[in-house]
Tab-separated table of C-alpha atoms in Angstrom:
chain	number	residue	atom	x	y	z
A	601	MET	CA	129.337	25.565	-63.029
A	602	LYS	CA	129.043	24.093	-59.557
A	603	GLU	CA	125.949	22.051	-60.352
A	604	LYS	CA	127.889	19.185	-61.952
A	605	LEU	CA	129.923	18.682	-58.784
A	606	ILE	CA	126.748	17.427	-57.029
A	607	LYS	CA	127.072	14.146	-58.931
A	608	ASN	CA	130.474	13.564	-57.355
A	609	CYS	CA	129.103	14.428	-53.896
A	610	LEU	CA	126.358	11.837	-54.383
A	611	LEU	CA	128.891	9.228	-55.495
A	612	PHE	CA	130.976	9.707	-52.363
A	613	ILE	CA	127.877	9.584	-50.098
A	614	ILE	CA	126.726	6.287	-51.584
A	615	THR	CA	130.243	4.828	-51.354
A	616	PHE	CA	130.440	5.812	-47.680
A	617	TYR	CA	127.166	4.135	-46.735
A	618	ASN	CA	128.078	0.937	-48.582
A	619	LEU	CA	131.245	0.413	-46.565
A	620	THR	CA	130.938	-2.551	-44.180
A	621	ALA	CA	133.391	-1.100	-41.678
A	622	VAL	CA	134.942	2.322	-41.370
A	623	PHE	CA	137.853	2.705	-38.947
A	624	SER	CA	139.071	6.129	-40.030
A	625	GLN	CA	138.731	8.679	-42.792
A	626	ASN	CA	142.430	9.241	-43.383
A	627	ILE	CA	143.328	10.535	-46.842
A	628	LYS	CA	144.754	7.686	-48.930
A	629	TRP	CA	146.106	9.994	-51.617
A	630	GLN	CA	145.389	13.260	-53.331
A	631	ASN	CA	146.526	14.815	-56.577
A	632	THR	CA	146.138	18.276	-58.041
A	633	VAL	CA	145.887	17.999	-61.815
A	634	GLY	CA	146.153	20.936	-64.184
A	635	GLY	CA	148.156	23.344	-66.297
A	636	ASN	CA	148.888	27.053	-66.261
A	637	ARG	CA	145.286	28.152	-66.852
A	638	ASP	CA	141.797	27.017	-65.813
A	639	GLU	CA	140.650	23.381	-65.712
A	640	HIS	CA	137.255	22.123	-64.587
A	641	PRO	CA	135.978	18.503	-64.229
A	642	PHE	CA	132.348	17.653	-64.968
A	643	SER	CA	132.209	13.870	-64.573
A	644	VAL	CA	134.107	11.106	-62.774
A	645	GLU	CA	133.465	7.468	-63.717
A	646	LEU	CA	134.890	4.079	-62.762
A	647	THR	CA	136.758	2.278	-65.547
A	648	LYS	CA	136.780	-1.459	-66.214
A	649	ASN	CA	140.248	-1.820	-64.659
A	650	GLY	CA	139.190	-0.158	-61.416
A	651	ASN	CA	140.711	3.242	-62.138
A	652	TYR	CA	138.901	6.539	-62.726
A	653	ILE	CA	138.292	8.637	-65.797
A	654	PHE	CA	137.252	12.245	-65.628
A	655	GLY	CA	136.280	14.691	-68.317
A	656	GLY	CA	135.897	18.438	-68.374
A	657	PHE	CA	137.631	21.356	-70.014
A	658	SER	CA	141.094	22.881	-70.030
A	659	GLN	CA	142.353	26.246	-71.221
A	660	SER	CA	146.038	25.380	-70.699
A	661	ASN	CA	148.820	24.818	-73.164
A	662	ILE	CA	151.629	22.387	-72.337
A	663	SER	CA	152.424	23.074	-68.679
A	664	GLY	CA	152.069	21.358	-65.332
A	665	ASP	CA	150.339	18.046	-66.017
A	666	LYS	CA	149.094	19.137	-69.443
A	667	THR	CA	150.938	17.404	-72.282
A	668	GLU	CA	149.161	18.948	-75.297
A	669	ASN	CA	148.536	22.527	-76.350
A	670	SER	CA	145.097	24.075	-76.431
A	671	ARG	CA	143.236	23.969	-79.753
A	672	GLY	CA	141.258	27.153	-79.086
A	673	LEU	CA	139.743	28.980	-76.112
A	674	SER	CA	139.031	25.752	-74.181
A	675	ASP	CA	139.118	22.055	-75.050
A	676	CYS	CA	137.744	18.759	-73.849
A	677	TRP	CA	140.320	17.263	-71.478
A	678	ILE	CA	140.043	13.543	-70.638
A	679	VAL	CA	142.257	12.051	-67.911
A	680	GLU	CA	142.504	8.544	-66.446
A	681	ILE	CA	143.734	8.363	-62.845
A	682	ASP	CA	145.292	5.331	-61.137
A	683	ASP	CA	143.179	4.087	-58.222
A	684	SER	CA	146.100	3.115	-55.999
A	685	SER	CA	148.235	6.244	-56.379
A	686	GLY	CA	146.141	8.987	-57.947
A	687	GLU	CA	148.721	9.432	-60.691
A	688	ILE	CA	147.764	10.189	-64.295
A	689	ILE	CA	147.762	7.072	-66.512
A	690	TRP	CA	146.872	8.876	-69.747
A	691	GLN	CA	145.283	12.069	-70.937
A	692	LYS	CA	143.866	13.441	-74.160
A	693	THR	CA	143.037	16.948	-75.392
A	694	ILE	CA	140.238	17.199	-77.970
A	695	GLY	CA	138.922	20.454	-79.377
A	696	GLY	CA	138.447	23.016	-82.094
A	697	ASN	CA	139.081	26.721	-82.556
A	698	ASN	CA	136.573	27.971	-79.960
A	699	ARG	CA	135.105	26.622	-76.699
A	700	ASP	CA	134.678	22.873	-76.171
A	701	THR	CA	133.659	21.036	-72.983
A	702	ALA	CA	133.385	17.335	-72.088
A	703	SER	CA	130.482	17.042	-69.656
A	704	SER	CA	129.888	13.256	-69.657
A	705	THR	CA	132.688	10.729	-70.259
A	706	LYS	CA	132.308	6.951	-69.962
A	707	GLN	CA	134.094	3.778	-70.919
A	708	THR	CA	132.113	1.607	-73.340
A	709	LYS	CA	131.522	-2.138	-73.263
A	710	ASP	CA	134.206	-2.753	-75.913
A	711	GLY	CA	136.885	-0.973	-73.863
A	712	GLY	CA	136.650	2.261	-75.830
A	713	TYR	CA	135.186	5.551	-74.664
A	714	ILE	CA	132.265	7.843	-75.401
A	715	ILE	CA	132.690	11.548	-74.727
A	716	GLY	CA	129.655	13.802	-74.657
A	717	GLY	CA	129.792	17.545	-74.314
A	718	TYR	CA	129.157	20.767	-76.131
A	719	SER	CA	131.056	22.945	-78.581
A	720	ASN	CA	130.763	26.141	-80.579
A	721	SER	CA	133.850	25.412	-82.680
A	722	ASN	CA	133.732	25.152	-86.446
A	723	ILE	CA	135.794	22.622	-88.428
A	724	SER	CA	139.260	22.759	-86.861
A	725	GLY	CA	141.456	20.663	-84.598
A	726	GLU	CA	139.552	17.432	-83.922
A	727	LYS	CA	136.173	18.998	-84.843
A	728	SER	CA	134.945	17.610	-88.162
A	729	GLU	CA	131.674	19.574	-88.499
A	730	ASN	CA	130.755	23.235	-88.262
A	731	SER	CA	128.664	24.719	-85.467
A	732	ARG	CA	124.927	24.747	-86.151
A	733	GLY	CA	124.381	28.087	-84.431
A	734	ASN	CA	125.775	28.570	-80.966
A	735	ASP	CA	126.731	25.755	-78.566
A	736	ASP	CA	125.899	22.301	-79.962
A	737	TYR	CA	125.957	18.783	-78.588
A	738	TRP	CA	129.349	17.253	-79.484
A	739	VAL	CA	129.965	13.497	-79.221
A	740	ILE	CA	133.359	11.833	-79.730
A	741	ARG	CA	133.876	8.064	-79.958
A	742	LEU	CA	137.304	6.649	-79.047
A	743	ASP	CA	138.618	3.115	-79.434
A	744	SER	CA	140.426	1.269	-76.639
A	745	ASN	CA	143.703	2.953	-77.658
A	746	ARG	CA	142.040	6.397	-77.426
A	747	ASN	CA	142.088	6.958	-81.174
A	748	ILE	CA	139.121	8.969	-82.466
A	749	LEU	CA	136.746	6.732	-84.437
A	750	TRP	CA	134.232	9.488	-85.187
A	751	ASP	CA	132.825	12.726	-83.882
A	752	ARG	CA	129.387	14.187	-84.502
A	753	THR	CA	127.792	17.584	-83.928
A	754	TYR	CA	124.057	17.917	-83.141
A	755	GLY	CA	122.300	21.231	-82.707
A	756	GLY	CA	119.902	23.917	-83.809
A	757	ASN	CA	120.054	27.678	-84.138
A	758	GLY	CA	120.172	28.324	-80.378
A	759	VAL	CA	122.162	27.055	-77.404
A	760	ASP	CA	122.282	23.260	-77.047
A	761	ARG	CA	124.342	21.740	-74.229
A	762	LEU	CA	124.728	18.013	-73.601
A	763	TRP	CA	124.991	17.005	-69.927
A	764	SER	CA	124.621	13.205	-69.934
A	765	ILE	CA	125.303	10.319	-72.315
A	766	ILE	CA	124.953	6.553	-71.747
A	767	GLU	CA	125.568	3.458	-73.830
A	768	THR	CA	122.392	1.575	-74.773
A	769	ASP	CA	121.909	-2.178	-74.952
A	770	ASP	CA	121.932	-2.160	-78.776
A	771	GLY	CA	125.417	-0.613	-78.937
A	772	GLY	CA	124.168	2.905	-79.559
A	773	PHE	CA	123.942	5.856	-77.209
A	774	LEU	CA	121.302	8.035	-75.575
A	775	MET	CA	122.202	11.634	-74.794
A	776	GLY	CA	120.381	14.553	-73.264
A	777	GLY	CA	120.771	18.065	-71.973
A	778	GLN	CA	119.204	21.436	-72.615
A	779	SER	CA	118.147	23.254	-75.783
A	780	ASP	CA	116.460	26.545	-76.594
A	781	SER	CA	116.583	25.920	-80.362
A	782	ASN	CA	113.500	25.854	-82.535
A	783	ILE	CA	113.267	23.636	-85.635
A	784	SER	CA	116.624	24.112	-87.355
A	785	GLY	CA	119.802	22.137	-87.978
A	786	ASP	CA	119.255	18.737	-86.378
A	787	LYS	CA	116.378	19.899	-84.147
A	788	THR	CA	112.984	18.631	-85.332
A	789	GLU	CA	110.696	20.218	-82.690
A	790	ASN	CA	110.217	23.787	-81.553
A	791	SER	CA	110.952	25.036	-78.056
A	792	ARG	CA	107.960	24.681	-75.726
A	793	GLY	CA	108.354	27.980	-73.938
A	794	ASN	CA	110.944	30.068	-75.782
A	795	ASN	CA	113.424	28.893	-73.199
A	796	ASN	CA	115.419	25.753	-72.400
A	797	ASP	CA	113.799	22.349	-72.843
A	798	VAL	CA	115.070	18.829	-72.267
A	799	TRP	CA	116.408	17.501	-75.593
A	800	ILE	CA	117.007	13.734	-75.925
A	801	ILE	CA	118.740	12.128	-78.921
A	802	LYS	CA	119.146	8.397	-79.575
A	803	ILE	CA	121.995	7.532	-81.952
A	804	ASP	CA	123.335	4.270	-83.359
A	805	SER	CA	126.871	2.967	-82.903
A	806	THR	CA	128.259	5.296	-85.591
A	807	GLY	CA	126.446	8.445	-84.480
A	808	ASN	CA	123.441	8.481	-86.796
A	809	ILE	CA	120.265	9.874	-85.216
A	810	GLU	CA	117.571	7.208	-84.729
A	811	TRP	CA	115.070	9.402	-82.867
A	812	GLN	CA	114.920	12.555	-80.815
A	813	LYS	CA	112.443	14.101	-78.377
A	814	THR	CA	111.896	17.523	-76.842
A	815	TYR	CA	110.262	17.687	-73.388
A	816	GLY	CA	109.334	20.907	-71.660
A	817	GLY	CA	106.745	23.377	-70.447
A	818	ASN	CA	106.191	27.122	-70.432
A	819	GLY	CA	109.233	27.788	-68.236
A	820	SER	CA	112.771	26.435	-68.396
A	821	GLU	CA	113.993	22.828	-68.214
A	822	THR	CA	117.470	21.294	-68.043
A	823	LEU	CA	118.376	17.598	-67.980
A	824	SER	CA	121.331	16.560	-65.834
A	825	SER	CA	121.383	12.752	-65.720
A	826	ILE	CA	120.120	9.671	-67.600
A	827	ILE	CA	120.018	6.065	-66.384
A	828	LYS	CA	118.499	2.853	-67.682
A	829	SER	CA	115.331	1.732	-65.913
A	830	ASN	CA	114.566	-1.830	-64.871
A	831	ASP	CA	112.213	-2.486	-67.808
A	832	GLY	CA	114.366	-1.403	-70.748
A	833	GLY	CA	113.355	2.260	-70.709
A	834	TYR	CA	115.124	5.224	-69.186
A	835	ILE	CA	114.724	7.647	-66.290
A	836	LEU	CA	115.725	11.261	-66.737
A	837	ALA	CA	116.651	13.582	-63.882
A	838	ALA	CA	115.933	17.183	-64.812
A	839	SER	CA	114.943	20.521	-63.298
A	840	SER	CA	111.972	22.649	-64.297
A	841	THR	CA	110.356	26.002	-63.558
A	842	SER	CA	107.203	25.243	-65.603
A	843	ASN	CA	103.602	24.869	-64.561
A	844	ILE	CA	101.280	22.411	-66.324
A	845	SER	CA	102.027	22.870	-70.026
A	846	GLY	CA	103.740	21.000	-72.835
A	847	GLU	CA	104.927	17.694	-71.388
A	848	LYS	CA	104.767	18.960	-67.790
A	849	SER	CA	101.864	17.338	-65.928
A	850	GLU	CA	102.201	19.109	-62.553
A	851	ASN	CA	102.553	22.718	-61.483
A	852	SER	CA	105.717	24.219	-60.068
A	853	ARG	CA	105.929	23.952	-56.277
A	854	GLY	CA	107.201	27.481	-55.709
A	855	PHE	CA	109.754	30.100	-56.633
A	856	GLY	CA	112.661	28.767	-58.663
A	857	GLY	CA	113.011	25.252	-59.996
A	858	ASP	CA	111.872	21.788	-58.933
A	859	TYR	CA	113.206	18.311	-59.499
A	860	TRP	CA	111.505	16.965	-62.648
A	861	ILE	CA	111.799	13.196	-63.107
A	862	ILE	CA	110.668	11.660	-66.395
A	863	LYS	CA	110.248	7.968	-67.180
A	864	ILE	CA	110.373	7.139	-70.909
A	865	ASP	CA	110.188	3.903	-72.866
A	866	SER	CA	112.869	2.694	-75.295
A	867	SER	CA	111.427	4.906	-78.053
A	868	GLY	CA	111.305	8.076	-75.989
A	869	ASN	CA	107.578	8.065	-75.213
A	870	ILE	CA	106.779	9.457	-71.754
A	871	ILE	CA	105.348	6.872	-69.338
A	872	TRP	CA	105.142	9.257	-66.367
A	873	ASP	CA	106.642	12.458	-65.064
A	874	LYS	CA	106.913	13.660	-61.472
A	875	THR	CA	107.595	17.109	-60.008
A	876	ILE	CA	109.326	17.146	-56.602
A	877	GLY	CA	110.166	20.364	-54.795
A	878	GLY	CA	109.510	23.018	-52.196
A	879	ASP	CA	108.920	26.741	-51.982
A	880	ASN	CA	112.294	27.838	-53.370
A	881	GLY	CA	114.896	26.699	-55.890
A	882	ASP	CA	115.522	22.931	-56.074
A	883	TYR	CA	117.631	21.477	-58.888
A	884	ALA	CA	118.212	17.765	-59.594
A	885	GLN	CA	121.750	16.912	-60.673
A	886	SER	CA	122.061	13.114	-60.648
A	887	ILE	CA	120.075	9.896	-60.405
A	888	ILE	CA	121.376	6.389	-59.644
A	889	PRO	CA	119.719	2.970	-59.169
A	890	THR	CA	119.706	1.531	-55.653
A	891	SER	CA	120.287	-2.091	-54.625
A	892	ASP	CA	116.588	-2.598	-53.835
A	893	GLY	CA	115.392	-1.663	-57.331
A	894	ASN	CA	114.503	1.935	-56.597
A	895	TYR	CA	116.239	5.208	-57.515
A	896	LEU	CA	118.082	7.915	-55.588
A	897	ILE	CA	118.087	11.507	-56.820
A	898	GLY	CA	120.680	14.012	-55.654
A	899	GLY	CA	120.734	17.727	-56.193
A	900	GLU	CA	120.714	21.105	-54.522
A	901	ALA	CA	117.834	22.706	-52.647
A	902	SER	CA	117.164	25.985	-50.882
A	903	SER	CA	113.526	25.259	-49.971
A	904	ASN	CA	112.224	25.085	-46.435
A	905	ILE	CA	109.511	22.636	-45.311
A	906	SER	CA	106.868	22.783	-48.036
A	907	SER	CA	105.299	20.477	-50.635
A	908	GLU	CA	107.635	17.446	-50.849
A	909	LYS	CA	110.426	19.031	-48.767
A	910	THR	CA	110.315	17.706	-45.183
A	911	GLU	CA	113.256	19.594	-43.641
A	912	ASN	CA	114.220	23.240	-43.536
A	913	SER	CA	117.251	24.670	-45.255
A	914	VAL	CA	120.356	24.806	-43.065
A	915	CYS	CA	121.299	28.426	-42.255
A	916	ILE	CA	119.035	29.725	-45.038
A	917	SER	CA	121.397	28.383	-47.677
A	918	THR	CA	121.598	25.884	-50.498
A	919	ASP	CA	121.901	22.278	-49.307
A	920	ILE	CA	122.320	18.844	-50.846
A	921	TRP	CA	118.881	17.192	-51.093
A	922	LEU	CA	118.591	13.423	-51.541
A	923	VAL	CA	115.248	11.894	-52.566
A	924	LYS	CA	114.571	8.188	-52.979
A	925	ILE	CA	111.710	7.225	-55.281
A	926	ASN	CA	109.876	3.988	-56.012
A	927	GLU	CA	109.358	3.662	-59.743
A	928	THR	CA	106.207	1.549	-59.488
A	929	GLU	CA	104.361	4.144	-57.392
A	930	MET	CA	104.883	7.171	-59.615
């Protein structure tokens, strides 16, 4: 699941170029964090106190740095790391009797936390609702003391995986990822192409669905990142293999996927969408706002010079591809 590591690469690149003076790149500290089985991080975020919180999954029981036993095959594992030393400040294991993953973890405005991920566990452990079919979106709300306030499961009869969640200005949350479910469970629209589509859900502060939208074409789409736009809407960074169909307004650029950027208003209506890619596989993983009011997209690309790609692949391999866009010119 290497694709989620691109977000961290982008974060470090932006941090580097914002430094006013760099005298050396000596390692300040490092820490290996884990137990006696596999662990994998999916997101790293800055906390209000200047430390870092990461979320992912763990298969370990109590061992190494792991202080709680596994609930099932894998669990959400949330860890806060001290900025000055790299040491663990606190950690929390959350899961059910099957596979559970935290793919997007953030601190909320009230000092609590929102954890977004996916699960195919039934009621067990910390999971309070049964699976809808296969993997489902799973959202857990913690207070400032890391106590669980509520958890909610959202899904249909297929595979639904949440990759990004953000807090909205009204105290609710907007989440998105991929879904191949048709109308079933919580899903109110059919798949566009019998494959993955982007599935967006807006919930209130207690997890109730306010609206949801499915965006896709005749191929496969996956959302990786959501940010707020400058006008109260949202910008979605996704990847797509579709030609013009469904919500897709431009053809695929070549073999494999393209970056697919979607601007929506506060109710989920599409304002514009843009396909960016070359002649091979290009997959957007993260989008961030820039200081001049524009947006930077980061992902992986194996295309050579073609369509929007202006440089060849290095050594005929997959590279990091950064694209800056101007929202007003889409």
